[in-house]
C-alpha cells in the first residue's frame, strides 16, 4: 500500500469496521495552497488541514518569515516585484515528521504616478509622461479604456493620429511578470501648434520707388513654411523665402509678414517701420524729412506763438517808439482827465473867463487864461496825484 492511500477494513461478513489513510511512519501529506488579495507587495495565502501536523512554517523566496503557525491562513508581506516563491511546511513536533508545498506568484509593480499630458506641439498628437514604477519592466498605455500600446520602455509616450479638438481619456499601467493597477486618469485635447512669428523684420526703400522687406524665419518653422506680405492689411504677395521686393513701396504704409505651415496655426508680425521708413537714397531721406516736418508743423507754430509773442510785446513796450506813440498818449490823456476831474472843471461854473494875449517870455510865445470869478473856492480842490 502506498503512503497517503486511503484504506477500508471489513470483517468476515463483509461489514466495514474502519476506514482511514495509510501513513508511513515519519511522513505527513503535503498541504494544498491558494492565494488571494494580491497587491504589488503582499497577498493572503490559505491551505487545508494536514493530518497529524501540529504547526506550519511560511518561507518566502528561501527565507523563513513565520514559524509555529497553527492557523490555516497567513498574510505575506514584502513581496518583490515580479516572480515570488512561497512555501508552506507542515510539522509534527512529536515525531518530527514534515511535509511541504510551494506556489509561484507574480507580484505586480506599483501603478505609475503623476501621469500628465501636453498638446499643441504637433497637430493631432498627445504627449504623455509619468513617474517610473519601481521594478517595472515596461508600461501599457490605455486610451478611452482600450489598450493602444504595450511593452513601452521609458516613462513617456506620444499618441498620434488623433483629431484636433476631440477629448481623449488616458491611463497607464506598469508591468513586471504581471500588470499593475491603473495610474491616475487624465483627459487631453490635441490641437494644432502655434507657429512662432517671424523676427527681425526690416524695410529699406530705394530712389526708384521700390522697397525690400526682409525677416528671420520663426524659431519653430517646419519645412514647407510660407510667408504672406500685407500692405495696410491687404495681401500683396506670398513667398517661401525670407525677403520680398515691393514694387510700389510706400514709406507711409504699414507692412506685415505672416508665417504659415501645414498643421500649424499661423502667426504674423508688423514691420519695424509702421509709419515711415528711412530709405537708402538721398531722395528717400529728403522725402522722409518733409514728412516729419509736415507732421510737426502745427506743434512748431504753436510753440512759436507761446514763446515769442509775450517777448515781442515786452520789447515793443520797452522801446522809445512804442512808449512815445502809445503809452505816453494814454498816460497823458489819463492825467488830463484826472486833473480836470480834480478841479471840478465845468463850463457852467465859470462866470467870467478873460483871455490874455500872447506874450513872449525868454524867447518863447505863451498864452494864458485868466478866470476872474469861480463859483467854488479853489481851496476845496484836491490836487492831482499821479
CSV table of C-alpha atoms in Angstrom, one decimal:
chain,number,residue,atom,x,y,z
A,1,UNK,CA,0.0,0.0,0.0
A,2,UNK,CA,1.3,3.4,-0.9
A,3,UNK,CA,1.8,6.3,1.5
A,4,UNK,CA,-1.3,8.5,1.9
A,5,UNK,CA,-3.5,5.9,0.3
A,6,UNK,CA,-7.0,5.5,1.8
A,7,UNK,CA,-8.0,2.1,3.3
A,8,UNK,CA,-11.1,0.2,4.5
A,9,UNK,CA,-11.2,-2.7,7.0
A,10,UNK,CA,-14.1,-5.2,6.8
A,11,UNK,CA,-15.0,-8.3,8.9
A,12,UNK,CA,-15.6,-11.8,7.6
A,13,UNK,CA,-19.1,-11.0,6.8
A,14,UNK,CA,-18.1,-8.0,4.7
A,15,UNK,CA,-19.1,-5.3,7.1
A,16,UNK,CA,-16.9,-2.2,7.2
A,17,UNK,CA,-15.5,-1.7,10.6
A,18,UNK,CA,-12.8,1.0,9.9
A,19,UNK,CA,-11.6,3.5,7.3
A,20,UNK,CA,-8.5,5.7,7.1
A,21,UNK,CA,-5.4,6.9,5.3
A,22,UNK,CA,-2.3,4.8,5.3
A,23,UNK,CA,0.6,6.8,6.6
A,24,UNK,CA,4.1,5.6,6.6
A,25,UNK,CA,5.9,6.3,9.8
A,26,UNK,CA,7.5,9.8,9.9
A,27,UNK,CA,5.7,11.3,6.9
A,28,UNK,CA,2.8,13.8,6.6
A,29,UNK,CA,0.7,14.6,3.5
A,30,UNK,CA,1.7,18.0,1.8
A,31,UNK,CA,-0.7,21.0,2.2
A,32,UNK,CA,-2.7,22.4,-0.7
A,33,UNK,CA,-2.2,26.2,-1.1
A,34,UNK,CA,-4.2,29.0,-2.6
A,35,UNK,CA,-3.8,32.8,-2.5
A,36,UNK,CA,-6.0,36.0,-2.8
A,37,UNK,CA,-6.0,39.8,-2.3
A,38,UNK,CA,-2.6,40.2,-4.0
A,39,UNK,CA,-1.2,43.7,-4.4
A,40,UNK,CA,2.1,44.9,-5.6
A,41,UNK,CA,3.9,43.8,-2.3
A,42,UNK,CA,1.5,41.5,-0.4
A,43,UNK,CA,-1.1,38.7,-0.6
A,44,UNK,CA,-3.1,36.3,1.5
A,45,UNK,CA,-2.5,32.5,1.5
A,46,UNK,CA,-4.6,29.7,2.8
A,47,UNK,CA,-4.1,25.8,2.9
A,48,UNK,CA,-6.0,22.7,4.0
A,49,UNK,CA,-5.5,20.8,7.3
A,50,UNK,CA,-2.6,18.3,7.2
A,51,UNK,CA,-3.5,15.2,9.4
A,52,UNK,CA,-1.1,14.8,12.3
A,53,UNK,CA,0.5,18.2,11.7
A,54,UNK,CA,0.8,20.3,14.8
A,55,UNK,CA,2.1,23.6,13.2
A,56,UNK,CA,3.1,25.3,10.0
A,57,UNK,CA,6.0,27.5,8.8
A,58,UNK,CA,6.0,30.1,6.0
A,59,UNK,CA,9.0,30.6,3.6
A,60,UNK,CA,9.2,33.5,1.1
A,61,UNK,CA,11.8,33.2,-1.6
A,62,UNK,CA,14.0,30.9,0.5
A,63,UNK,CA,13.7,32.9,3.7
A,64,UNK,CA,11.5,31.8,6.6
A,65,UNK,CA,9.2,34.6,7.6
A,66,UNK,CA,6.9,32.7,10.1
A,67,UNK,CA,7.1,29.6,12.3
A,68,UNK,CA,4.7,27.8,14.7
A,69,UNK,CA,1.7,28.9,12.8
A,70,UNK,CA,-1.4,27.0,13.9
A,71,UNK,CA,-4.0,28.8,11.8
A,72,UNK,CA,-4.7,27.7,8.2
A,73,UNK,CA,-4.1,31.2,6.6
A,74,UNK,CA,-1.4,33.9,6.6
A,75,UNK,CA,-0.8,37.4,5.1
A,76,UNK,CA,2.5,37.5,3.3
A,77,UNK,CA,4.2,41.0,3.1
A,78,UNK,CA,7.4,42.0,1.4
A,79,UNK,CA,6.8,40.5,-2.0
A,80,UNK,CA,9.3,41.6,-4.6
A,81,UNK,CA,8.1,42.9,-7.9
A,82,UNK,CA,7.9,40.0,-10.4
A,83,UNK,CA,8.1,36.3,-9.5
A,84,UNK,CA,8.0,35.1,-5.9
A,85,UNK,CA,8.1,31.5,-4.4
A,86,UNK,CA,6.0,30.8,-1.2
A,87,UNK,CA,6.5,27.5,0.6
A,88,UNK,CA,4.3,26.1,3.5
A,89,UNK,CA,5.9,23.4,5.7
A,90,UNK,CA,3.7,21.2,7.9
A,91,UNK,CA,5.3,19.8,11.0
A,92,UNK,CA,4.5,17.2,13.7
A,93,UNK,CA,6.5,18.3,16.7
A,94,UNK,CA,6.2,14.9,18.4
A,95,UNK,CA,7.5,12.7,15.7
A,96,UNK,CA,9.5,15.3,13.7
A,97,UNK,CA,7.6,14.4,10.6
A,98,UNK,CA,7.2,17.1,7.9
A,99,UNK,CA,5.7,17.8,4.5
A,100,UNK,CA,5.7,20.9,2.3
A,101,UNK,CA,4.1,22.5,-0.8
A,102,UNK,CA,5.2,25.6,-2.8
A,103,UNK,CA,3.5,28.1,-5.2
A,104,UNK,CA,4.9,30.7,-7.6
A,105,UNK,CA,3.2,34.1,-7.7
A,106,UNK,CA,3.9,37.2,-9.7
A,107,UNK,CA,3.7,40.4,-7.8
A,108,UNK,CA,2.8,43.4,-10.0
A,109,UNK,CA,4.6,46.7,-9.7
A,110,UNK,CA,3.0,49.7,-8.1
A,111,UNK,CA,0.9,51.8,-10.5
A,112,UNK,CA,2.7,54.7,-12.3
A,113,UNK,CA,2.2,58.0,-10.6
A,114,UNK,CA,1.7,61.6,-11.8
A,115,UNK,CA,0.5,60.8,-15.4
A,116,UNK,CA,0.3,64.1,-17.3
A,117,UNK,CA,-0.3,65.1,-20.9
A,118,UNK,CA,0.7,68.0,-23.2
A,119,UNK,CA,-0.7,69.1,-26.5
A,120,UNK,CA,-0.1,71.7,-29.2
A,121,UNK,CA,3.5,70.7,-30.1
A,122,UNK,CA,2.4,68.7,-33.2
A,123,UNK,CA,-1.0,68.7,-34.7
A,124,UNK,CA,-3.2,65.6,-33.8
A,125,UNK,CA,-0.8,64.4,-31.1
A,126,UNK,CA,-0.8,64.0,-27.3
A,127,UNK,CA,2.4,63.6,-25.4
A,128,UNK,CA,2.1,61.5,-22.2
A,129,UNK,CA,4.6,61.3,-19.3
A,130,UNK,CA,4.6,59.7,-15.9
A,131,UNK,CA,6.9,58.7,-12.9
A,132,UNK,CA,8.6,55.4,-13.1
A,133,UNK,CA,7.3,52.4,-11.1
A,134,UNK,CA,10.0,50.5,-9.1
A,135,UNK,CA,10.6,47.1,-10.5
A,136,UNK,CA,8.5,47.7,-13.7
A,137,UNK,CA,10.0,46.3,-16.9
A,138,UNK,CA,7.5,48.0,-19.2
A,139,UNK,CA,4.3,50.0,-19.4
A,140,UNK,CA,0.9,49.7,-21.1
A,141,UNK,CA,-1.0,52.7,-22.5
A,142,UNK,CA,-4.8,52.9,-22.5
A,143,UNK,CA,-6.9,55.5,-24.4
A,144,UNK,CA,-10.6,55.7,-23.7
A,145,UNK,CA,-10.3,52.3,-21.8
A,146,UNK,CA,-8.7,50.5,-24.7
A,147,UNK,CA,-5.0,49.4,-24.7
A,148,UNK,CA,-3.2,51.2,-27.6
A,149,UNK,CA,0.4,50.3,-26.7
A,150,UNK,CA,2.1,47.7,-24.6
A,151,UNK,CA,5.7,46.9,-23.6
A,152,UNK,CA,6.6,50.6,-23.7
A,153,UNK,CA,10.1,51.3,-22.3
A,154,UNK,CA,10.8,54.5,-20.5
A,155,UNK,CA,8.3,56.9,-19.0
A,156,UNK,CA,6.8,58.8,-22.0
A,157,UNK,CA,4.7,58.0,-25.0
A,158,UNK,CA,3.3,60.0,-27.9
A,159,UNK,CA,-0.2,59.1,-29.1
A,160,UNK,CA,-0.6,60.1,-32.8
A,161,UNK,CA,-3.2,60.2,-35.5
A,162,UNK,CA,-5.8,62.0,-33.3
A,163,UNK,CA,-8.4,64.5,-34.2
A,164,UNK,CA,-7.8,68.1,-33.1
A,165,UNK,CA,-10.4,69.3,-30.7
A,166,UNK,CA,-11.6,65.9,-29.6
A,167,UNK,CA,-11.3,64.9,-25.9
A,168,UNK,CA,-9.4,61.7,-25.1
A,169,UNK,CA,-9.0,59.8,-21.7
A,170,UNK,CA,-5.7,58.1,-20.7
A,171,UNK,CA,-4.2,55.9,-18.0
A,172,UNK,CA,-1.1,53.8,-17.8
A,173,UNK,CA,-0.2,50.5,-16.1
A,174,UNK,CA,3.2,49.1,-15.1
A,175,UNK,CA,4.2,45.5,-15.9
A,176,UNK,CA,6.7,43.1,-14.4
A,177,UNK,CA,5.5,39.5,-14.8
A,178,UNK,CA,2.0,40.9,-14.1
A,179,UNK,CA,0.2,44.1,-14.7
A,180,UNK,CA,-0.3,46.8,-12.1
A,181,UNK,CA,-3.5,48.7,-11.3
A,182,UNK,CA,-4.1,51.8,-13.4
A,183,UNK,CA,-2.4,55.1,-12.9
A,184,UNK,CA,-4.4,58.3,-12.4
A,185,UNK,CA,-6.7,59.1,-15.2
A,186,UNK,CA,-6.3,62.3,-17.3
A,187,UNK,CA,-8.0,63.9,-20.2
A,188,UNK,CA,-6.3,65.6,-23.2
A,189,UNK,CA,-7.5,67.6,-26.2
A,190,UNK,CA,-5.0,67.7,-29.2
A,191,UNK,CA,-4.6,70.9,-31.1
A,192,UNK,CA,-2.6,72.5,-33.9
A,193,UNK,CA,0.6,74.2,-32.6
A,194,UNK,CA,1.1,77.9,-33.0
A,195,UNK,CA,3.8,78.9,-35.4
A,196,UNK,CA,6.2,81.4,-33.9
A,197,UNK,CA,6.2,84.9,-35.5
A,198,UNK,CA,8.9,85.9,-37.9
A,199,UNK,CA,11.5,88.2,-36.3
A,200,UNK,CA,13.9,91.0,-37.3
A,201,UNK,CA,11.5,92.4,-39.9
A,202,UNK,CA,13.2,95.3,-41.7
A,203,UNK,CA,12.2,97.5,-44.7
A,204,UNK,CA,14.5,99.6,-46.9
A,205,UNK,CA,13.4,101.9,-49.7
A,206,UNK,CA,15.1,103.0,-52.9
A,207,UNK,CA,15.1,106.0,-55.2
A,208,UNK,CA,13.2,104.2,-57.9
A,209,UNK,CA,10.1,103.8,-55.7
A,210,UNK,CA,10.7,100.1,-54.7
A,211,UNK,CA,11.4,98.7,-51.3
A,212,UNK,CA,12.8,95.5,-49.9
A,213,UNK,CA,11.3,93.7,-46.8
A,214,UNK,CA,13.4,91.0,-45.1
A,215,UNK,CA,12.8,88.9,-42.0
A,216,UNK,CA,14.1,85.9,-40.0
A,217,UNK,CA,12.1,82.6,-40.0
A,218,UNK,CA,10.1,81.6,-36.9
A,219,UNK,CA,12.1,79.6,-34.3
A,220,UNK,CA,9.8,76.5,-34.7
A,221,UNK,CA,9.4,76.9,-38.5
A,222,UNK,CA,8.9,73.4,-40.1
A,223,UNK,CA,9.7,72.5,-43.7
A,224,UNK,CA,7.1,74.0,-46.1
A,225,UNK,CA,6.6,77.2,-44.3
A,226,UNK,CA,5.4,80.2,-46.4
A,227,UNK,CA,5.0,83.9,-45.8
A,228,UNK,CA,2.3,86.4,-46.8
A,229,UNK,CA,3.2,90.1,-47.1
A,230,UNK,CA,0.4,92.6,-46.3
A,231,UNK,CA,0.4,96.3,-47.1
A,232,UNK,CA,-2.0,98.2,-44.9
A,233,UNK,CA,-3.8,94.9,-44.2
A,234,UNK,CA,-4.1,93.9,-47.9
A,235,UNK,CA,-2.1,90.8,-49.0
A,236,UNK,CA,0.3,91.7,-51.8
A,237,UNK,CA,2.4,88.5,-52.1
A,238,UNK,CA,3.1,85.0,-50.8
A,239,UNK,CA,6.6,83.7,-50.9
A,240,UNK,CA,8.7,80.8,-49.4
A,241,UNK,CA,11.9,82.8,-49.0
A,242,UNK,CA,12.8,85.4,-46.3
A,243,UNK,CA,12.7,88.6,-48.4
A,244,UNK,CA,10.4,90.3,-50.9
A,245,UNK,CA,10.8,93.3,-53.2
A,246,UNK,CA,7.9,95.8,-53.0
A,247,UNK,CA,7.3,97.3,-56.4
A,248,UNK,CA,5.2,100.3,-55.2
A,249,UNK,CA,7.0,101.0,-52.0
A,250,UNK,CA,5.1,103.5,-49.8
A,251,UNK,CA,7.1,104.8,-46.8
A,252,UNK,CA,3.9,105.7,-45.0
A,253,UNK,CA,2.3,102.3,-45.3
A,254,UNK,CA,2.2,99.5,-42.7
A,255,UNK,CA,3.7,96.2,-43.8
A,256,UNK,CA,3.0,92.9,-42.1
A,257,UNK,CA,4.6,89.5,-42.5
A,258,UNK,CA,2.5,86.4,-41.7
A,259,UNK,CA,4.0,82.9,-41.5
A,260,UNK,CA,2.0,79.7,-42.1
A,261,UNK,CA,2.7,76.0,-42.4
A,262,UNK,CA,0.6,72.8,-42.7
A,263,UNK,CA,-0.7,71.6,-39.3
A,264,UNK,CA,0.2,74.9,-37.6
A,265,UNK,CA,-1.7,77.9,-36.5
A,266,UNK,CA,-0.3,80.9,-38.4
A,267,UNK,CA,1.3,83.9,-36.8
A,268,UNK,CA,2.2,87.4,-38.0
A,269,UNK,CA,4.4,90.4,-37.1
A,270,UNK,CA,4.1,94.1,-38.1
A,271,UNK,CA,7.2,95.6,-39.7
A,272,UNK,CA,9.5,97.7,-37.6
A,273,UNK,CA,8.8,100.9,-39.6
A,274,UNK,CA,5.0,101.2,-39.5
A,275,UNK,CA,4.8,105.0,-40.1
A,276,UNK,CA,7.7,105.7,-42.3
A,277,UNK,CA,10.9,104.2,-43.4
A,278,UNK,CA,14.4,105.7,-43.8
A,279,UNK,CA,15.3,104.8,-47.4
A,280,UNK,CA,18.7,104.0,-48.9
A,281,UNK,CA,19.0,107.1,-51.2
A,282,UNK,CA,19.1,110.9,-50.6
A,283,UNK,CA,15.7,111.2,-52.4
A,284,UNK,CA,14.0,108.9,-49.9
A,285,UNK,CA,15.8,110.7,-47.0
A,286,UNK,CA,14.6,114.1,-48.0
A,287,UNK,CA,11.1,112.8,-48.5
A,288,UNK,CA,11.1,111.4,-45.0
A,289,UNK,CA,12.4,114.7,-43.6
A,290,UNK,CA,9.5,116.6,-45.2
A,291,UNK,CA,7.0,114.0,-43.8
A,292,UNK,CA,8.4,114.6,-40.3
A,293,UNK,CA,8.3,118.4,-40.7
A,294,UNK,CA,4.8,118.3,-42.0
A,295,UNK,CA,3.6,116.2,-39.1
A,296,UNK,CA,5.3,118.6,-36.6
A,297,UNK,CA,4.4,121.9,-38.3
A,298,UNK,CA,1.3,122.6,-36.1
A,299,UNK,CA,3.3,121.9,-32.9
A,300,UNK,CA,6.1,124.2,-34.1
A,301,UNK,CA,3.8,127.1,-34.9
A,302,UNK,CA,2.0,126.8,-31.5
A,303,UNK,CA,5.4,126.8,-29.8
A,304,UNK,CA,6.5,129.9,-31.6
A,305,UNK,CA,3.3,131.7,-30.6
A,306,UNK,CA,3.6,130.8,-27.0
A,307,UNK,CA,7.3,131.6,-26.7
A,308,UNK,CA,7.8,134.7,-28.9
A,309,UNK,CA,4.6,136.8,-28.7
A,310,UNK,CA,4.9,137.8,-25.0
A,311,UNK,CA,8.6,138.6,-25.6
A,312,UNK,CA,7.7,140.8,-28.6
A,313,UNK,CA,5.2,142.7,-26.6
A,314,UNK,CA,7.8,143.4,-23.8
A,315,UNK,CA,10.3,144.5,-26.5
A,316,UNK,CA,7.8,147.0,-28.0
A,317,UNK,CA,6.8,148.3,-24.7
A,318,UNK,CA,10.4,149.0,-23.7
A,319,UNK,CA,11.2,150.7,-27.0
A,320,UNK,CA,11.0,154.6,-27.3
A,321,UNK,CA,8.8,154.3,-30.3
A,322,UNK,CA,6.0,152.4,-28.5
A,323,UNK,CA,6.5,154.5,-25.4
A,324,UNK,CA,6.0,157.7,-27.4
A,325,UNK,CA,3.3,156.6,-29.7
A,326,UNK,CA,1.2,154.5,-27.4
A,327,UNK,CA,1.9,154.7,-23.7
A,328,UNK,CA,2.7,158.4,-23.4
A,329,UNK,CA,-0.5,159.4,-25.1
A,330,UNK,CA,-2.6,157.1,-23.0
A,331,UNK,CA,-0.9,158.3,-19.8
A,332,UNK,CA,-1.1,162.0,-20.9
A,333,UNK,CA,-4.8,161.6,-21.6
A,334,UNK,CA,-5.3,159.9,-18.2
A,335,UNK,CA,-3.5,162.7,-16.4
A,336,UNK,CA,-5.5,165.4,-18.2
A,337,UNK,CA,-8.8,163.7,-17.4
A,338,UNK,CA,-7.8,163.3,-13.8
A,339,UNK,CA,-6.7,166.9,-13.5
A,340,UNK,CA,-9.9,168.2,-14.9
A,341,UNK,CA,-11.9,166.0,-12.6
A,342,UNK,CA,-10.0,167.2,-9.5
A,343,UNK,CA,-10.5,170.8,-10.4
A,344,UNK,CA,-14.3,170.2,-10.8
A,345,UNK,CA,-13.9,171.8,-14.2
A,346,UNK,CA,-17.3,172.5,-15.7
A,347,UNK,CA,-18.0,175.3,-18.2
A,348,UNK,CA,-21.2,176.4,-16.4
A,349,UNK,CA,-19.3,177.0,-13.2
A,350,UNK,CA,-17.1,179.7,-14.7
A,351,UNK,CA,-18.7,183.1,-14.6
A,352,UNK,CA,-16.0,185.1,-16.4
A,353,UNK,CA,-13.0,184.0,-18.4
A,354,UNK,CA,-10.5,186.5,-19.6
A,355,UNK,CA,-8.0,185.6,-22.3
A,356,UNK,CA,-4.7,187.4,-22.2
A,357,UNK,CA,-2.9,188.0,-25.4
A,358,UNK,CA,0.1,186.0,-26.3
A,359,UNK,CA,3.3,187.1,-24.6
A,360,UNK,CA,6.9,186.3,-25.2
A,361,UNK,CA,9.0,185.0,-22.3
A,362,UNK,CA,12.6,184.1,-22.8
A,363,UNK,CA,12.1,184.0,-26.5
A,364,UNK,CA,9.1,181.6,-26.3
A,365,UNK,CA,5.5,182.6,-27.0
A,366,UNK,CA,3.0,181.7,-24.3
A,367,UNK,CA,-0.7,182.3,-23.8
A,368,UNK,CA,-2.7,182.2,-20.6
A,369,UNK,CA,-6.3,182.0,-19.5
A,370,UNK,CA,-7.4,184.1,-16.5
A,371,UNK,CA,-10.5,183.3,-14.7
A,372,UNK,CA,-11.9,186.1,-12.7
A,373,UNK,CA,-14.8,184.5,-11.0
A,374,UNK,CA,-15.2,180.8,-9.8
A,375,UNK,CA,-18.4,179.6,-8.2
A,376,UNK,CA,-16.3,177.4,-5.8
A,377,UNK,CA,-13.2,178.4,-4.0
A,378,UNK,CA,-10.0,176.8,-5.3
A,379,UNK,CA,-9.1,175.7,-1.8
A,380,UNK,CA,-11.7,172.9,-1.9
A,381,UNK,CA,-10.0,171.3,-4.9
A,382,UNK,CA,-8.0,168.1,-4.3
A,383,UNK,CA,-4.6,168.3,-6.1
A,384,UNK,CA,-4.0,165.7,-8.8
A,385,UNK,CA,-1.7,162.9,-7.7
A,386,UNK,CA,0.0,160.8,-10.3
